[in-house]
Coordinates of N, CA and C and ligand atoms in Angstrom, one line a residue:
X226 N -33.1 14.2 -33.3 CA -32.3 14.4 -34.5 C -33.1 14.9 -35.6
X227 N -32.5 15.7 -36.5 CA -33.3 16.2 -37.6 C -32.9 15.5 -38.9
X228 N -33.5 15.9 -40.0 CA -33.2 15.3 -41.3 C -34.1 14.1 -41.6
X229 N -34.1 13.7 -42.9 CA -34.9 12.6 -43.3 C -34.4 11.3 -42.7
X230 N -35.3 10.3 -42.6 CA -34.8 9.0 -42.1 C -33.6 8.5 -42.9
X231 N -33.6 8.7 -44.2 CA -32.5 8.4 -45.0 C -31.2 9.0 -44.5
X232 N -31.2 10.3 -44.2 CA -30.0 10.9 -43.7 C -29.6 10.4 -42.3
X233 N -30.7 10.2 -41.5 CA -30.4 9.7 -40.1 C -29.8 8.3 -40.1
X234 N -30.2 7.5 -41.1 CA -29.6 6.2 -41.2 C -28.2 6.2 -41.7
X235 N -27.8 7.3 -42.3 CA -26.4 7.4 -42.7 C -26.3 7.3 -44.3
X236 N -27.4 7.5 -44.9 CA -27.3 7.6 -46.4 C -27.2 6.2 -47.1
X237 N -26.9 6.3 -48.4 CA -26.9 5.2 -49.2 C -25.9 4.1 -48.8
X238 N -24.7 4.5 -48.3 CA -23.7 3.4 -47.9 C -24.2 2.6 -46.8
X239 N -24.8 3.3 -45.8 CA -25.3 2.5 -44.6 C -26.5 1.6 -45.1
X240 N -27.3 2.1 -45.9 CA -28.5 1.3 -46.3 C -28.0 0.1 -47.1
X241 N -27.0 0.3 -47.9 CA -26.5 -0.8 -48.7 C -25.8 -1.8 -47.8
X242 N -25.2 -1.4 -46.7 CA -24.6 -2.3 -45.7 C -25.7 -3.1 -45.0
X243 N -26.8 -2.4 -44.7 CA -28.0 -3.0 -44.0 C -28.6 -4.1 -45.0
X244 N -28.7 -3.8 -46.2 CA -29.2 -4.7 -47.2 C -28.4 -6.0 -47.3
X245 N -27.1 -5.8 -47.3 CA -26.1 -6.9 -47.4 C -26.4 -7.9 -46.2
X246 N -26.4 -7.3 -45.0 CA -26.6 -8.2 -43.8 C -28.0 -8.8 -43.8
X247 N -29.0 -8.0 -44.2 CA -30.4 -8.5 -44.3 C -30.5 -9.7 -45.2
X248 N -29.9 -9.7 -46.4 CA -30.0 -10.9 -47.3 C -29.2 -12.0 -46.8
X249 N -28.1 -11.7 -46.1 CA -27.3 -12.9 -45.5 C -28.2 -13.6 -44.5
X250 N -28.9 -12.8 -43.7 CA -29.8 -13.4 -42.7 C -30.9 -14.2 -43.4
X251 N -31.5 -13.6 -44.4 CA -32.6 -14.2 -45.1 C -32.2 -15.5 -45.8
X252 N -31.0 -15.5 -46.4 CA -30.6 -16.7 -47.2 C -30.1 -17.8 -46.2
X253 N -29.9 -17.4 -44.9 CA -29.5 -18.4 -43.9 C -30.7 -19.0 -43.2
X254 N -31.9 -18.6 -43.6 CA -33.1 -19.0 -42.9 C -33.9 -19.9 -43.7
X255 N -33.9 -21.2 -43.4 CA -34.6 -22.2 -44.2 C -36.1 -22.1 -44.3
X256 N -36.7 -21.2 -43.4 CA -38.1 -21.0 -43.6 C -38.4 -20.2 -44.8
X257 N -37.5 -19.4 -45.2 CA -37.8 -18.4 -46.3 C -36.8 -18.4 -47.5
X258 N -35.6 -19.1 -47.3 CA -34.6 -18.9 -48.4 C -35.0 -19.6 -49.7
X259 N -36.0 -20.5 -49.7 CA -36.4 -21.2 -50.9 C -37.0 -20.2 -51.9
X260 N -37.6 -19.1 -51.4 CA -38.1 -18.1 -52.3 C -37.1 -17.5 -53.2
X261 N -35.8 -17.5 -52.8 CA -34.8 -16.8 -53.5 C -33.9 -17.7 -54.3
X262 N -34.3 -19.0 -54.5 CA -33.5 -20.0 -55.2 C -33.1 -19.5 -56.6
X263 N -34.1 -18.9 -57.3 CA -33.8 -18.5 -58.7 C -33.6 -17.0 -58.9
X264 N -33.3 -16.4 -57.8 CA -33.1 -14.9 -57.8 C -31.7 -14.5 -58.1
X265 N -31.5 -13.5 -58.9 CA -30.2 -12.9 -59.1 C -30.0 -11.9 -57.9
X266 N -29.3 -12.4 -56.9 CA -29.2 -11.7 -55.7 C -28.5 -10.3 -55.8
X267 N -27.5 -10.2 -56.8 CA -26.9 -8.9 -56.8 C -27.9 -7.9 -57.4
X268 N -28.7 -8.3 -58.3 CA -29.8 -7.4 -58.8 C -30.8 -7.0 -57.7
X269 N -31.1 -8.1 -57.0 CA -32.1 -7.8 -55.9 C -31.5 -6.9 -54.8
X270 N -30.3 -7.1 -54.4 CA -29.6 -6.2 -53.5 C -29.6 -4.7 -54.0
X271 N -29.3 -4.6 -55.3 CA -29.3 -3.2 -55.8 C -30.7 -2.6 -55.8
X272 N -31.7 -3.4 -56.1 CA -33.1 -2.9 -56.1 C -33.6 -2.6 -54.7
X273 N -33.2 -3.5 -53.8 CA -33.7 -3.3 -52.4 C -33.0 -2.0 -51.8
X274 N -31.8 -1.8 -52.1 CA -31.1 -0.6 -51.6 C -31.8 0.7 -52.1
X275 N -32.1 0.7 -53.4 CA -32.8 1.8 -54.0 C -34.1 2.0 -53.4
X276 N -34.8 0.9 -53.3 CA -36.2 0.9 -52.7 C -36.2 1.5 -51.3
X277 N -35.3 1.0 -50.4 CA -35.3 1.5 -49.1 C -34.8 2.9 -49.0
X278 N -33.9 3.3 -49.9 CA -33.4 4.7 -49.9 C -34.6 5.6 -50.3
X279 N -35.4 5.2 -51.3 CA -36.5 6.0 -51.7 C -37.6 6.1 -50.6
X280 N -38.0 5.0 -50.0 CA -39.0 5.0 -48.9 C -38.6 5.7 -47.7
X281 N -37.3 5.9 -47.5 CA -36.8 6.6 -46.3 C -36.6 8.1 -46.6
X282 N -36.9 8.6 -47.8 CA -36.8 10.0 -48.1 C -35.5 10.4 -48.7
X283 N -34.8 9.4 -49.3 CA -33.5 9.7 -49.9 C -33.7 10.3 -51.3
X284 N -32.6 10.8 -51.9 CA -32.7 11.4 -53.2 C -32.5 10.4 -54.3
X285 N -33.4 9.4 -54.2 CA -33.2 8.2 -55.1 C -34.5 7.8 -55.7
X286 N -34.5 7.6 -57.0 CA -35.8 7.2 -57.6 C -35.8 5.7 -57.8
X287 N -36.7 5.0 -57.1 CA -36.8 3.5 -57.3 C -37.4 3.2 -58.6
X288 N -36.6 2.5 -59.4 CA -37.1 2.2 -60.8 C -37.3 0.7 -61.0
X289 N -37.4 0.0 -59.9 CA -37.7 -1.5 -60.1 C -39.2 -1.7 -60.3
X290 N -39.5 -3.0 -60.3 CA -40.9 -3.4 -60.5 C -41.7 -2.9 -59.3
X291 N -43.0 -2.6 -59.5 CA -43.8 -2.2 -58.3 C -43.9 -3.5 -57.4
X292 N -44.1 -3.2 -56.1 CA -44.0 -4.3 -55.1 C -45.0 -5.3 -55.3
X293 N -46.3 -5.0 -55.6 CA -47.3 -6.1 -55.8 C -46.9 -7.0 -56.9
X294 N -46.5 -6.4 -58.1 CA -46.2 -7.3 -59.2 C -44.9 -8.1 -58.9
X295 N -44.0 -7.5 -58.1 CA -42.7 -8.3 -57.8 C -43.0 -9.5 -57.0
X296 N -44.0 -9.4 -56.1 CA -44.3 -10.5 -55.2 C -45.5 -11.3 -55.4
X297 N -46.4 -10.9 -56.3 CA -47.7 -11.6 -56.5 C -47.5 -13.1 -56.7
X298 N -46.6 -13.5 -57.6 CA -46.5 -14.9 -58.0 C -45.8 -15.7 -56.8
X299 N -45.3 -15.1 -55.8 CA -44.6 -15.8 -54.8 C -45.5 -16.4 -53.7
X300 N -46.8 -16.0 -53.6 CA -47.7 -16.5 -52.7 C -47.2 -16.4 -51.2
X301 N -46.8 -15.3 -50.9 CA -46.2 -15.1 -49.5 C -47.4 -14.9 -48.5
X302 N -47.2 -15.6 -47.3 CA -48.2 -15.4 -46.3 C -47.7 -14.4 -45.2
X303 N -48.6 -14.1 -44.3 CA -48.4 -13.1 -43.2 C -47.2 -13.6 -42.3
X304 N -47.1 -14.9 -42.1 CA -46.0 -15.3 -41.2 C -44.6 -15.1 -41.9
X305 N -44.6 -15.4 -43.2 CA -43.3 -15.3 -44.0 C -43.0 -13.8 -44.0
X306 N -44.0 -12.9 -44.2 CA -43.7 -11.5 -44.2 C -43.1 -11.1 -42.8
X307 N -43.6 -11.6 -41.7 CA -43.1 -11.2 -40.4 C -41.6 -11.7 -40.3
X308 N -41.3 -12.9 -40.8 CA -40.0 -13.4 -40.7 C -39.0 -12.4 -41.4
X309 N -39.4 -12.0 -42.6 CA -38.5 -11.2 -43.4 C -38.4 -9.8 -42.8
X310 N -39.5 -9.3 -42.3 CA -39.5 -8.0 -41.6 C -38.6 -8.0 -40.4
X311 N -38.6 -9.2 -39.7 CA -37.8 -9.3 -38.5 C -36.3 -9.3 -38.9
X312 N -36.0 -10.0 -40.0 CA -34.6 -10.0 -40.5 C -34.1 -8.6 -40.8
X313 N -35.0 -7.8 -41.3 CA -34.6 -6.4 -41.6 C -34.3 -5.6 -40.3
X314 N -35.2 -5.8 -39.4 CA -35.0 -5.1 -38.1 C -33.7 -5.6 -37.4
X315 N -33.4 -6.9 -37.5 CA -32.2 -7.5 -36.9 C -31.0 -7.0 -37.6
X316 N -31.1 -6.8 -39.0 CA -29.9 -6.3 -39.7 C -29.6 -4.9 -39.3
X317 N -30.7 -4.1 -39.1 CA -30.5 -2.7 -38.6 C -29.8 -2.7 -37.3
X318 N -30.3 -3.6 -36.4 CA -29.7 -3.7 -35.0 C -28.2 -4.1 -35.1
X319 N -27.9 -5.1 -36.0 CA -26.6 -5.6 -36.2 C -25.6 -4.4 -36.5
X320 N -26.2 -3.5 -37.3 CA -25.3 -2.4 -37.7 C -25.5 -1.1 -36.8
X321 N -26.0 -1.4 -35.6 CA -26.1 -0.3 -34.6 C -27.0 0.9 -35.0
X322 N -28.0 0.6 -35.8 CA -28.9 1.7 -36.0 C -29.8 1.9 -34.8
X323 N -29.9 3.1 -34.3 CA -30.6 3.4 -33.0 C -32.1 3.0 -33.1
X324 N -32.7 2.7 -32.0 CA -34.0 2.1 -31.9 C -35.1 3.0 -32.6
X325 N -35.0 4.3 -32.4 CA -36.0 5.2 -33.1 C -36.0 5.0 -34.6
X326 N -34.8 5.0 -35.2 CA -34.7 4.9 -36.6 C -35.2 3.5 -37.0
X327 N -34.8 2.5 -36.2 CA -35.3 1.1 -36.5 C -36.8 1.0 -36.5
X328 N -37.4 1.6 -35.5 CA -38.8 1.6 -35.5 C -39.5 2.3 -36.7
X329 N -38.9 3.4 -37.1 CA -39.4 4.1 -38.3 C -39.3 3.2 -39.6
X330 N -38.2 2.5 -39.7 CA -38.0 1.6 -40.9 C -39.1 0.5 -40.8
X331 N -39.2 -0.1 -39.6 CA -40.1 -1.2 -39.5 C -41.5 -0.8 -39.7
X332 N -41.9 0.4 -39.3 CA -43.2 0.9 -39.5 C -43.5 1.2 -41.0
X333 N -42.5 1.7 -41.7 CA -42.6 2.0 -43.1 C -42.8 0.7 -43.8
X334 N -42.1 -0.4 -43.4 CA -42.1 -1.7 -44.1 C -43.5 -2.4 -43.8
X335 N -43.9 -2.2 -42.5 CA -45.2 -2.8 -42.2 C -46.4 -2.3 -43.1
X336 N -46.3 -1.1 -43.5 CA -47.3 -0.6 -44.4 C -47.3 -1.2 -45.7
X337 N -46.2 -1.9 -46.1 CA -46.2 -2.5 -47.4 C -46.8 -3.9 -47.4
X338 N -47.1 -4.4 -46.2 CA -47.6 -5.8 -46.1 C -48.7 -6.1 -47.1
X339 N -49.7 -5.3 -47.2 CA -50.8 -5.6 -48.1 C -50.4 -5.8 -49.6
X340 N -49.3 -5.1 -50.0 CA -48.8 -5.2 -51.4 C -48.0 -6.5 -51.6
X341 N -47.4 -7.0 -50.5 CA -46.5 -8.1 -50.6 C -47.1 -9.5 -50.3
X342 N -48.0 -9.5 -49.3 CA -48.7 -10.8 -48.9 C -49.9 -11.0 -49.9
X343 N -49.8 -12.3 -50.5 CA -50.9 -12.6 -51.4 C -51.6 -13.9 -51.0
X344 N -50.9 -14.7 -50.1 CA -51.5 -16.0 -49.8 C -52.7 -15.8 -48.8
X345 N -53.7 -16.7 -49.0 CA -54.9 -16.6 -48.2 C -54.7 -17.3 -46.9
Ligands
LIG654 C1 -40.5 -6.8 -45.9 C2 -40.8 -6.1 -46.9 C3 -40.3 -6.3 -48.3 C4 -39.8 -5.4 -49.1 C5 -39.6 -3.9 -48.8 C6 -39.4 -6.1 -50.4 C7 -38.8 -5.4 -51.5 C8 -38.5 -6.1 -52.6 C9 -37.9 -5.4 -53.8 C10 -37.7 -3.9 -53.9 C11 -37.8 -6.3 -54.7 C12 -37.2 -6.1 -56.1 C13 -38.2 -5.9 -57.2 C14 -37.5 -5.8 -58.5 O1 -36.5 -6.5 -58.8 O2 -37.9 -5.0 -59.4 C15 -38.2 -7.6 -54.2 C16 -38.1 -8.8 -54.8 C17 -38.3 -10.0 -54.2 N1 -38.8 -10.2 -53.0 FE1 -39.3 -8.8 -51.7 N2 -39.7 -7.4 -50.3 C18 -40.3 -7.6 -49.1 C19 -40.8 -8.8 -48.6 C20 -40.6 -10.0 -49.1 C21 -41.0 -11.3 -48.6 C22 -41.7 -11.5 -47.3 C23 -40.5 -12.3 -49.4 C24 -40.6 -13.8 -49.3 C25 -40.9 -14.4 -48.2 C26 -39.9 -11.6 -50.6 C27 -39.3 -12.2 -51.6 C28 -38.8 -11.6 -52.8 C29 -38.3 -12.3 -53.9 C30 -38.1 -13.8 -54.0 C31 -37.9 -11.3 -54.8 C32 -37.2 -11.5 -56.2 C33 -38.1 -12.0 -57.2 C34 -37.2 -12.2 -58.4 O3 -36.3 -13.2 -58.4 O4 -37.3 -11.5 -59.4 N3 -39.9 -10.3 -50.3 N4 -38.6 -7.4 -52.9

């Protein structure tokens, strides 16, 4: 298939649906939901949708905080990162995103790990 990953995923509406399912999964997981206790989830969903749209090549300018500053104070470790990355993959699968596109999203997200993980 041709086009940017953003287009192949189905554009902003599909990404927004993925983000919805992703945070439902995350908030249902007691290993990581404590991180989001004081978070304005509708603002986070909006930022995450923009962020994913921009990293997948969409015509969207992410204007949120840069990822290291957004996560530095959270003291996230590698295992917690894996849990969250898995929920993203599972959300993509729930919405029937084909494996090729899922792998591309997961690979793009894996590159962000050094910016997000700060726990020793
Ligand atoms: C898997 C890759 C990840 C991506 C792409 C990602 C992306 C983002 C984005 C775009 C924001 C919004 C920043 C802003 O509001 O300006 C954010 C905030 C946040 N992220 Fe992540 N994140 C990831 C992993 C994680 C992990 C592993 C955790 C915790 C285990 C986490 C916890 C949070 C929390 C709690 C906030 C909100 C902080 C607040 O309340 O302001 N994130 N993330």
